[in-house]
PDB file of C-alpha atoms in Angstrom:
ATOM      1  CA  MET A   1     -39.460  78.646 -13.496  1.00 64.00           C
ATOM      2  CA  LYS A   2     -37.953  75.204 -13.761  1.00 67.00           C
ATOM      3  CA  PRO A   3     -34.678  74.718 -11.899  1.00 67.00           C
ATOM      4  CA  THR A   4     -31.607  74.593 -14.144  1.00 75.00           C
ATOM      5  CA  PHE A   5     -28.339  72.841 -13.470  1.00 81.00           C
ATOM      6  CA  GLN A   6     -24.907  73.331 -14.947  1.00 88.00           C
ATOM      7  CA  ALA A   7     -23.562  70.249 -16.689  1.00 94.00           C
ATOM      8  CA  HIS A   8     -20.635  68.459 -15.069  1.00 96.00           C
ATOM      9  CA  PRO A   9     -17.570  69.531 -17.119  1.00 97.00           C
ATOM     10  CA  TRP A  10     -16.220  65.976 -17.325  1.00 98.00           C
ATOM     11  CA  HIS A  11     -19.341  63.811 -17.615  1.00 97.00           C
ATOM     12  CA  GLY A  12     -22.057  66.196 -18.772  1.00 96.00           C
ATOM     13  CA  ILE A  13     -20.417  67.608 -21.896  1.00 96.00           C
ATOM     14  CA  SER A  14     -19.457  65.694 -25.031  1.00 97.00           C
ATOM     15  CA  ALA A  15     -15.940  65.530 -26.448  1.00 98.00           C
ATOM     16  CA  GLY A  16     -17.399  67.225 -29.518  1.00 97.00           C
ATOM     17  CA  GLU A  17     -19.504  66.173 -32.495  1.00 96.00           C
ATOM     18  CA  ASN A  18     -16.416  65.982 -34.709  1.00 97.00           C
ATOM     19  CA  ALA A  19     -13.957  64.535 -32.199  1.00 98.00           C
ATOM     20  CA  PRO A  20     -11.113  63.755 -32.573  1.00 98.00           C
ATOM     21  CA  GLU A  21     -10.674  66.223 -35.466  1.00 98.00           C
ATOM     22  CA  LYS A  22     -12.126  69.054 -33.354  1.00 98.00           C
ATOM     23  CA  VAL A  23     -12.717  68.726 -29.611  1.00 98.00           C
ATOM     24  CA  ASN A  24     -14.364  70.502 -26.716  1.00 98.00           C
ATOM     25  CA  VAL A  25     -11.950  71.571 -24.001  1.00 98.00           C
ATOM     26  CA  PHE A  26     -12.668  72.521 -20.409  1.00 98.00           C
ATOM     27  CA  VAL A  27      -9.944  74.971 -19.373  1.00 98.00           C
ATOM     28  CA  GLU A  28      -8.622  74.597 -15.822  1.00 97.00           C
ATOM     29  CA  ILE A  29      -5.494  76.798 -15.928  1.00 95.00           C
ATOM     30  CA  VAL A  30      -4.432  79.837 -17.941  1.00 96.00           C
ATOM     31  CA  PRO A  31      -0.859  81.171 -18.355  1.00 93.00           C
ATOM     32  CA  SER A  32      -1.348  83.965 -15.807  1.00 88.00           C
ATOM     33  CA  ASP A  33      -2.240  81.535 -12.991  1.00 88.00           C
ATOM     34  CA  THR A  34       0.208  81.029 -10.139  1.00 85.00           C
ATOM     35  CA  ILE A  35      -2.119  78.409  -8.640  1.00 86.00           C
ATOM     36  CA  LYS A  36      -2.642  74.968 -10.161  1.00 86.00           C
ATOM     37  CA  TYR A  37      -6.380  74.390 -10.398  1.00 91.00           C
ATOM     38  CA  GLU A  38      -7.949  71.010 -11.061  1.00 94.00           C
ATOM     39  CA  ILE A  39     -11.506  69.841 -11.585  1.00 95.00           C
ATOM     40  CA  ASP A  40     -13.070  68.214  -8.549  1.00 95.00           C
ATOM     41  CA  LYS A  41     -14.293  64.955 -10.043  1.00 95.00           C
ATOM     42  CA  GLU A  42     -17.279  64.636  -7.707  1.00 94.00           C
ATOM     43  CA  THR A  43     -18.767  68.142  -7.922  1.00 94.00           C
ATOM     44  CA  GLY A  44     -17.384  69.439 -11.227  1.00 95.00           C
ATOM     45  CA  HIS A  45     -16.125  72.625  -9.572  1.00 95.00           C
ATOM     46  CA  LEU A  46     -12.606  73.946  -9.993  1.00 95.00           C
ATOM     47  CA  MET A  47     -10.553  73.471  -6.854  1.00 95.00           C
ATOM     48  CA  ILE A  48      -7.054  74.493  -5.829  1.00 94.00           C
ATOM     49  CA  ASP A  49      -4.676  71.593  -6.310  1.00 85.00           C
ATOM     50  CA  ARG A  50      -1.574  73.457  -5.134  1.00 81.00           C
ATOM     51  CA  PRO A  51       0.180  76.806  -5.383  1.00 80.00           C
ATOM     52  CA  GLN A  52       3.004  76.867  -7.926  1.00 74.00           C
ATOM     53  CA  VAL A  53       6.036  76.892  -5.635  1.00 71.00           C
ATOM     54  CA  PHE A  54       8.600  77.665  -8.332  1.00 69.00           C
ATOM     55  CA  SER A  55       8.619  79.767 -11.507  1.00 66.00           C
ATOM     56  CA  ASN A  56       6.788  77.191 -13.639  1.00 74.00           C
ATOM     57  CA  ILE A  57       4.225  79.096 -15.669  1.00 82.00           C
ATOM     58  CA  ILE A  58       2.039  77.085 -18.026  1.00 88.00           C
ATOM     59  CA  PRO A  59       2.724  78.440 -21.536  1.00 92.00           C
ATOM     60  CA  ALA A  60      -0.740  77.643 -22.940  1.00 97.00           C
ATOM     61  CA  LEU A  61      -4.339  77.132 -21.900  1.00 98.00           C
ATOM     62  CA  TYR A  62      -4.517  73.827 -20.036  1.00 97.00           C
ATOM     63  CA  GLY A  63      -7.415  71.524 -19.309  1.00 98.00           C
ATOM     64  CA  PHE A  64      -9.032  68.288 -20.434  1.00 98.00           C
ATOM     65  CA  ILE A  65     -11.304  66.802 -23.070  1.00 98.00           C
ATOM     66  CA  PRO A  66     -14.708  65.878 -21.591  1.00 98.00           C
ATOM     67  CA  ARG A  67     -15.782  62.244 -21.505  1.00 98.00           C
ATOM     68  CA  THR A  68     -12.263  60.924 -21.847  1.00 98.00           C
ATOM     69  CA  TYR A  69     -10.348  58.706 -19.438  1.00 98.00           C
ATOM     70  CA  CYS A  70      -6.791  57.365 -19.554  1.00 98.00           C
ATOM     71  CA  ASP A  71      -6.665  53.669 -18.766  1.00 98.00           C
ATOM     72  CA  GLU A  72      -5.895  50.435 -20.643  1.00 98.00           C
ATOM     73  CA  GLU A  73      -6.373  51.676 -24.222  1.00 98.00           C
ATOM     74  CA  VAL A  74      -4.172  54.720 -23.644  1.00 98.00           C
ATOM     75  CA  LYS A  75      -1.601  52.536 -21.907  1.00 98.00           C
ATOM     76  CA  LYS A  76      -1.474  50.205 -24.928  1.00 98.00           C
ATOM     77  CA  LEU A  77      -0.541  53.100 -27.207  1.00 98.00           C
ATOM     78  CA  ALA A  78       2.304  54.064 -24.867  1.00 98.00           C
ATOM     79  CA  VAL A  79       3.619  50.500 -24.824  1.00 97.00           C
ATOM     80  CA  GLU A  80       3.420  50.364 -28.635  1.00 96.00           C
ATOM     81  CA  MET A  81       5.702  53.410 -28.704  1.00 94.00           C
ATOM     82  CA  GLY A  82       8.320  51.610 -26.619  1.00 95.00           C
ATOM     83  CA  ALA A  83       7.408  52.693 -23.087  1.00 94.00           C
ATOM     84  CA  ASP A  84       7.765  49.193 -21.656  1.00 92.00           C
ATOM     85  CA  ASP A  85       7.758  50.449 -18.045  1.00 94.00           C
ATOM     86  CA  VAL A  86       4.168  51.732 -18.276  1.00 95.00           C
ATOM     87  CA  THR A  87       1.756  49.843 -16.027  1.00 95.00           C
ATOM     88  CA  MET A  88      -1.425  51.903 -16.426  1.00 97.00           C
ATOM     89  CA  GLY A  89      -3.016  55.105 -17.655  1.00 97.00           C
ATOM     90  CA  ASP A  90      -3.149  57.920 -15.119  1.00 97.00           C
ATOM     91  CA  ASN A  91      -6.896  57.371 -14.464  1.00 97.00           C
ATOM     92  CA  ASP A  92      -7.750  60.984 -15.269  1.00 97.00           C
ATOM     93  CA  PRO A  93      -9.414  62.777 -18.186  1.00 98.00           C
ATOM     94  CA  LEU A  94      -7.110  63.324 -21.166  1.00 98.00           C
ATOM     95  CA  ASP A  95      -4.996  66.462 -20.706  1.00 98.00           C
ATOM     96  CA  ILE A  96      -4.815  69.048 -23.474  1.00 98.00           C
ATOM     97  CA  CYS A  97      -2.880  72.289 -24.039  1.00 98.00           C
ATOM     98  CA  VAL A  98      -4.454  74.855 -26.353  1.00 98.00           C
ATOM     99  CA  LEU A  99      -2.274  77.449 -28.060  1.00 98.00           C
ATOM    100  CA  SER A 100      -3.781  80.892 -28.577  1.00 97.00           C
ATOM    101  CA  SER A 101      -2.482  84.390 -29.243  1.00 96.00           C
ATOM    102  CA  HIS A 102      -5.323  85.858 -27.189  1.00 95.00           C
ATOM    103  CA  ASN A 103      -5.208  86.758 -23.519  1.00 92.00           C
ATOM    104  CA  ILE A 104      -7.812  84.569 -21.840  1.00 94.00           C
ATOM    105  CA  PRO A 105      -7.738  85.703 -18.202  1.00 93.00           C
ATOM    106  CA  MET A 106      -9.561  82.900 -16.407  1.00 93.00           C
ATOM    107  CA  GLY A 107     -10.234  79.193 -16.456  1.00 95.00           C
ATOM    108  CA  GLY A 108     -13.506  77.384 -15.904  1.00 95.00           C
ATOM    109  CA  ILE A 109     -14.534  77.923 -19.522  1.00 96.00           C
ATOM    110  CA  LEU A 110     -15.283  75.775 -22.563  1.00 97.00           C
ATOM    111  CA  LEU A 111     -13.676  76.222 -25.963  1.00 98.00           C
ATOM    112  CA  GLU A 112     -13.240  74.368 -29.230  1.00 98.00           C
ATOM    113  CA  ALA A 113      -9.763  73.296 -30.307  1.00 98.00           C
ATOM    114  CA  ILE A 114      -8.105  71.413 -33.143  1.00 98.00           C
ATOM    115  CA  PRO A 115      -5.563  68.775 -32.004  1.00 98.00           C
ATOM    116  CA  ILE A 116      -2.214  68.981 -33.821  1.00 98.00           C
ATOM    117  CA  GLY A 117      -0.057  66.486 -31.890  1.00 98.00           C
ATOM    118  CA  GLY A 118       1.081  65.682 -28.401  1.00 98.00           C
ATOM    119  CA  PHE A 119       3.634  64.386 -25.927  1.00 98.00           C
ATOM    120  CA  LYS A 120       3.803  60.760 -24.845  1.00 98.00           C
ATOM    121  CA  MET A 121       4.564  61.604 -21.235  1.00 97.00           C
ATOM    122  CA  ILE A 122       5.363  58.867 -18.723  1.00 96.00           C
ATOM    123  CA  ASP A 123       4.903  59.847 -15.083  1.00 93.00           C
ATOM    124  CA  LYS A 124       6.095  57.251 -12.561  1.00 91.00           C
ATOM    125  CA  GLY A 125       4.959  54.351 -14.757  1.00 94.00           C
ATOM    126  CA  GLU A 126       1.674  55.961 -15.814  1.00 96.00           C
ATOM    127  CA  ALA A 127       0.754  57.016 -19.355  1.00 97.00           C
ATOM    128  CA  ASP A 128      -0.020  60.732 -19.016  1.00 97.00           C
ATOM    129  CA  ASP A 129      -0.383  62.020 -22.579  1.00 98.00           C
ATOM    130  CA  LYS A 130      -0.524  65.761 -23.215  1.00 98.00           C
ATOM    131  CA  ILE A 131      -2.445  66.624 -26.374  1.00 98.00           C
ATOM    132  CA  ILE A 132      -1.345  69.852 -28.081  1.00 98.00           C
ATOM    133  CA  ALA A 133      -4.061  71.810 -29.911  1.00 98.00           C
ATOM    134  CA  VAL A 134      -4.845  75.233 -31.356  1.00 98.00           C
ATOM    135  CA  LEU A 135      -7.832  77.431 -30.579  1.00 98.00           C
ATOM    136  CA  VAL A 136     -10.397  77.366 -33.387  1.00 98.00           C
ATOM    137  CA  GLY A 137     -10.177  80.650 -35.288  1.00 97.00           C
ATOM    138  CA  ASP A 138      -7.057  81.898 -33.517  1.00 97.00           C
ATOM    139  CA  HIS A 139      -5.278  84.565 -35.568  1.00 95.00           C
ATOM    140  CA  ALA A 140      -1.744  83.298 -34.907  1.00 96.00           C
ATOM    141  CA  PHE A 141      -2.154  79.549 -34.358  1.00 97.00           C
ATOM    142  CA  GLY A 142      -5.545  78.682 -35.866  1.00 97.00           C
ATOM    143  CA  HIS A 143      -4.148  77.645 -39.266  1.00 97.00           C
ATOM    144  CA  ILE A 144      -1.701  75.053 -37.877  1.00 98.00           C
ATOM    145  CA  ARG A 145      -2.696  71.421 -38.370  1.00 98.00           C
ATOM    146  CA  ASP A 146       0.367  69.476 -37.193  1.00 98.00           C
ATOM    147  CA  ILE A 147       2.883  69.988 -34.407  1.00 98.00           C
ATOM    148  CA  ALA A 148       5.660  69.780 -37.017  1.00 98.00           C
ATOM    149  CA  ASP A 149       4.478  73.183 -38.255  1.00 97.00           C
ATOM    150  CA  LEU A 150       4.972  74.848 -34.875  1.00 97.00           C
ATOM    151  CA  PRO A 151       8.196  76.791 -34.254  1.00 95.00           C
ATOM    152  CA  GLU A 152      10.700  74.497 -32.524  1.00 96.00           C
ATOM    153  CA  ALA A 153      11.017  76.990 -29.673  1.00 96.00           C
ATOM    154  CA  GLU A 154       7.271  76.693 -28.953  1.00 96.00           C
ATOM    155  CA  VAL A 155       7.474  72.896 -28.746  1.00 97.00           C
ATOM    156  CA  LYS A 156      10.523  73.073 -26.470  1.00 96.00           C
ATOM    157  CA  ARG A 157       8.781  75.600 -24.221  1.00 94.00           C
ATOM    158  CA  LEU A 158       5.846  73.214 -23.741  1.00 96.00           C
ATOM    159  CA  MET A 159       8.176  70.246 -23.200  1.00 95.00           C
ATOM    160  CA  HIS A 160      10.209  72.146 -20.608  1.00 93.00           C
ATOM    161  CA  TYR A 161       7.099  72.971 -18.600  1.00 91.00           C
ATOM    162  CA  PHE A 162       5.871  69.390 -18.434  1.00 92.00           C
ATOM    163  CA  LEU A 163       9.329  68.020 -17.657  1.00 91.00           C
ATOM    164  CA  THR A 164       9.890  70.407 -14.746  1.00 86.00           C
ATOM    165  CA  TYR A 165       6.588  71.522 -13.198  1.00 78.00           C
ATOM    166  CA  LYS A 166       6.538  68.679 -10.652  1.00 72.00           C
ATOM    167  CA  ASN A 167      10.248  68.665  -9.894  1.00 67.00           C
ATOM    168  CA  LEU A 168      11.800  69.689  -6.603  1.00 62.00           C
ATOM    169  CA  PRO A 169      15.456  70.807  -6.534  1.00 63.00           C
ATOM    170  CA  THR A 170      16.434  67.992  -4.170  1.00 62.00           C
ATOM    171  CA  GLU A 171      14.632  65.177  -5.993  1.00 68.00           C
ATOM    172  CA  PRO A 172      15.246  63.323  -9.263  1.00 67.00           C
ATOM    173  CA  ALA A 173      12.964  63.952 -12.235  1.00 69.00           C
ATOM    174  CA  LYS A 174       9.568  62.248 -11.885  1.00 76.00           C
ATOM    175  CA  CYS A 175       8.558  62.082 -15.526  1.00 90.00           C
ATOM    176  CA  ARG A 176       9.853  61.909 -19.078  1.00 94.00           C
ATOM    177  CA  ILE A 177       8.564  62.488 -22.579  1.00 96.00           C
ATOM    178  CA  GLN A 178       8.833  59.218 -24.463  1.00 96.00           C
ATOM    179  CA  GLU A 179       8.047  60.808 -27.817  1.00 97.00           C
ATOM    180  CA  VAL A 180       6.636  63.894 -29.497  1.00 98.00           C
ATOM    181  CA  TYR A 181       3.930  62.814 -31.944  1.00 98.00           C
ATOM    182  CA  GLY A 182       1.922  64.401 -34.724  1.00 98.00           C
ATOM    183  CA  VAL A 183      -1.761  64.873 -35.403  1.00 98.00           C
ATOM    184  CA  GLU A 184      -2.558  61.319 -36.549  1.00 98.00           C
ATOM    185  CA  HIS A 185      -1.305  59.735 -33.337  1.00 98.00           C
ATOM    186  CA  ALA A 186      -2.999  62.471 -31.296  1.00 98.00           C
ATOM    187  CA  LYS A 187      -6.302  61.394 -32.836  1.00 98.00           C
ATOM    188  CA  LYS A 188      -5.554  57.777 -31.846  1.00 98.00           C
ATOM    189  CA  VAL A 189      -4.893  58.845 -28.242  1.00 98.00           C
ATOM    190  CA  ILE A 190      -8.140  60.818 -28.097  1.00 98.00           C
ATOM    191  CA  ALA A 191     -10.108  57.897 -29.552  1.00 98.00           C
ATOM    192  CA  ALA A 192      -8.441  55.492 -27.088  1.00 98.00           C
ATOM    193  CA  SER A 193      -9.318  57.762 -24.160  1.00 98.00           C
ATOM    194  CA  GLN A 194     -12.924  57.928 -25.359  1.00 98.00           C
ATOM    195  CA  LYS A 195     -13.004  54.127 -25.431  1.00 98.00           C
ATOM    196  CA  ASP A 196     -11.500  53.982 -21.935  1.00 98.00           C
ATOM    197  CA  TYR A 197     -14.199  56.393 -20.758  1.00 98.00           C
ATOM    198  CA  HIS A 198     -16.930  54.224 -22.299  1.00 98.00           C
ATOM    199  CA  ASN A 199     -15.443  51.097 -20.679  1.00 98.00           C
ATOM    200  CA  LYS A 200     -15.339  52.840 -17.287  1.00 97.00           C
ATOM    201  CA  TYR A 201     -18.546  54.883 -17.257  1.00 96.00           C
ATOM    202  CA  GLY A 202     -20.678  53.738 -20.195  1.00 92.00           C
ATOM    203  CA  GLU A 203     -22.520  56.231 -22.388  1.00 76.00           C
TER     204      GLU A 203
END
């Protein structure tokens, strides 16, 4: 038998044939996790980034879009939205949260999702966009096509997580959400991150 190798989740899998309308997502964290996992960029394995010290539970599936990278093109979009303190992208794959009514118990999986919007998050001068998406075929969320159609409470729940998950009680807030944007801008961010990836790593 010929040896087989698992594709690297970041570099070895495409963003999806129909990206940015529908994208592949590599899931790192699920809502039941009390540990923050992150892809090891060299090996492609999930590794423990840190235990969650406080009661910050991710309210959706969380991961990244393969073959994306947040650098100059993503930074430009943040500056265009008025974030004049941004100096760079966060030099990571593009983050994405996927809403689903189903209990998915573990990360390290691939799924297809439809982007519906996102948060223009600024973290210590870095553009750190969070794309919001819905699981393809999901019974409760699968029909939604724009973040404006989500219940306000769901949007606020996601915002609260990202505005607090890095905070310590004795330190000032480290990040802010410059703007909540809809599906059309989310597609621009995904396309920009694909261009940044191409500029950094080629095809």
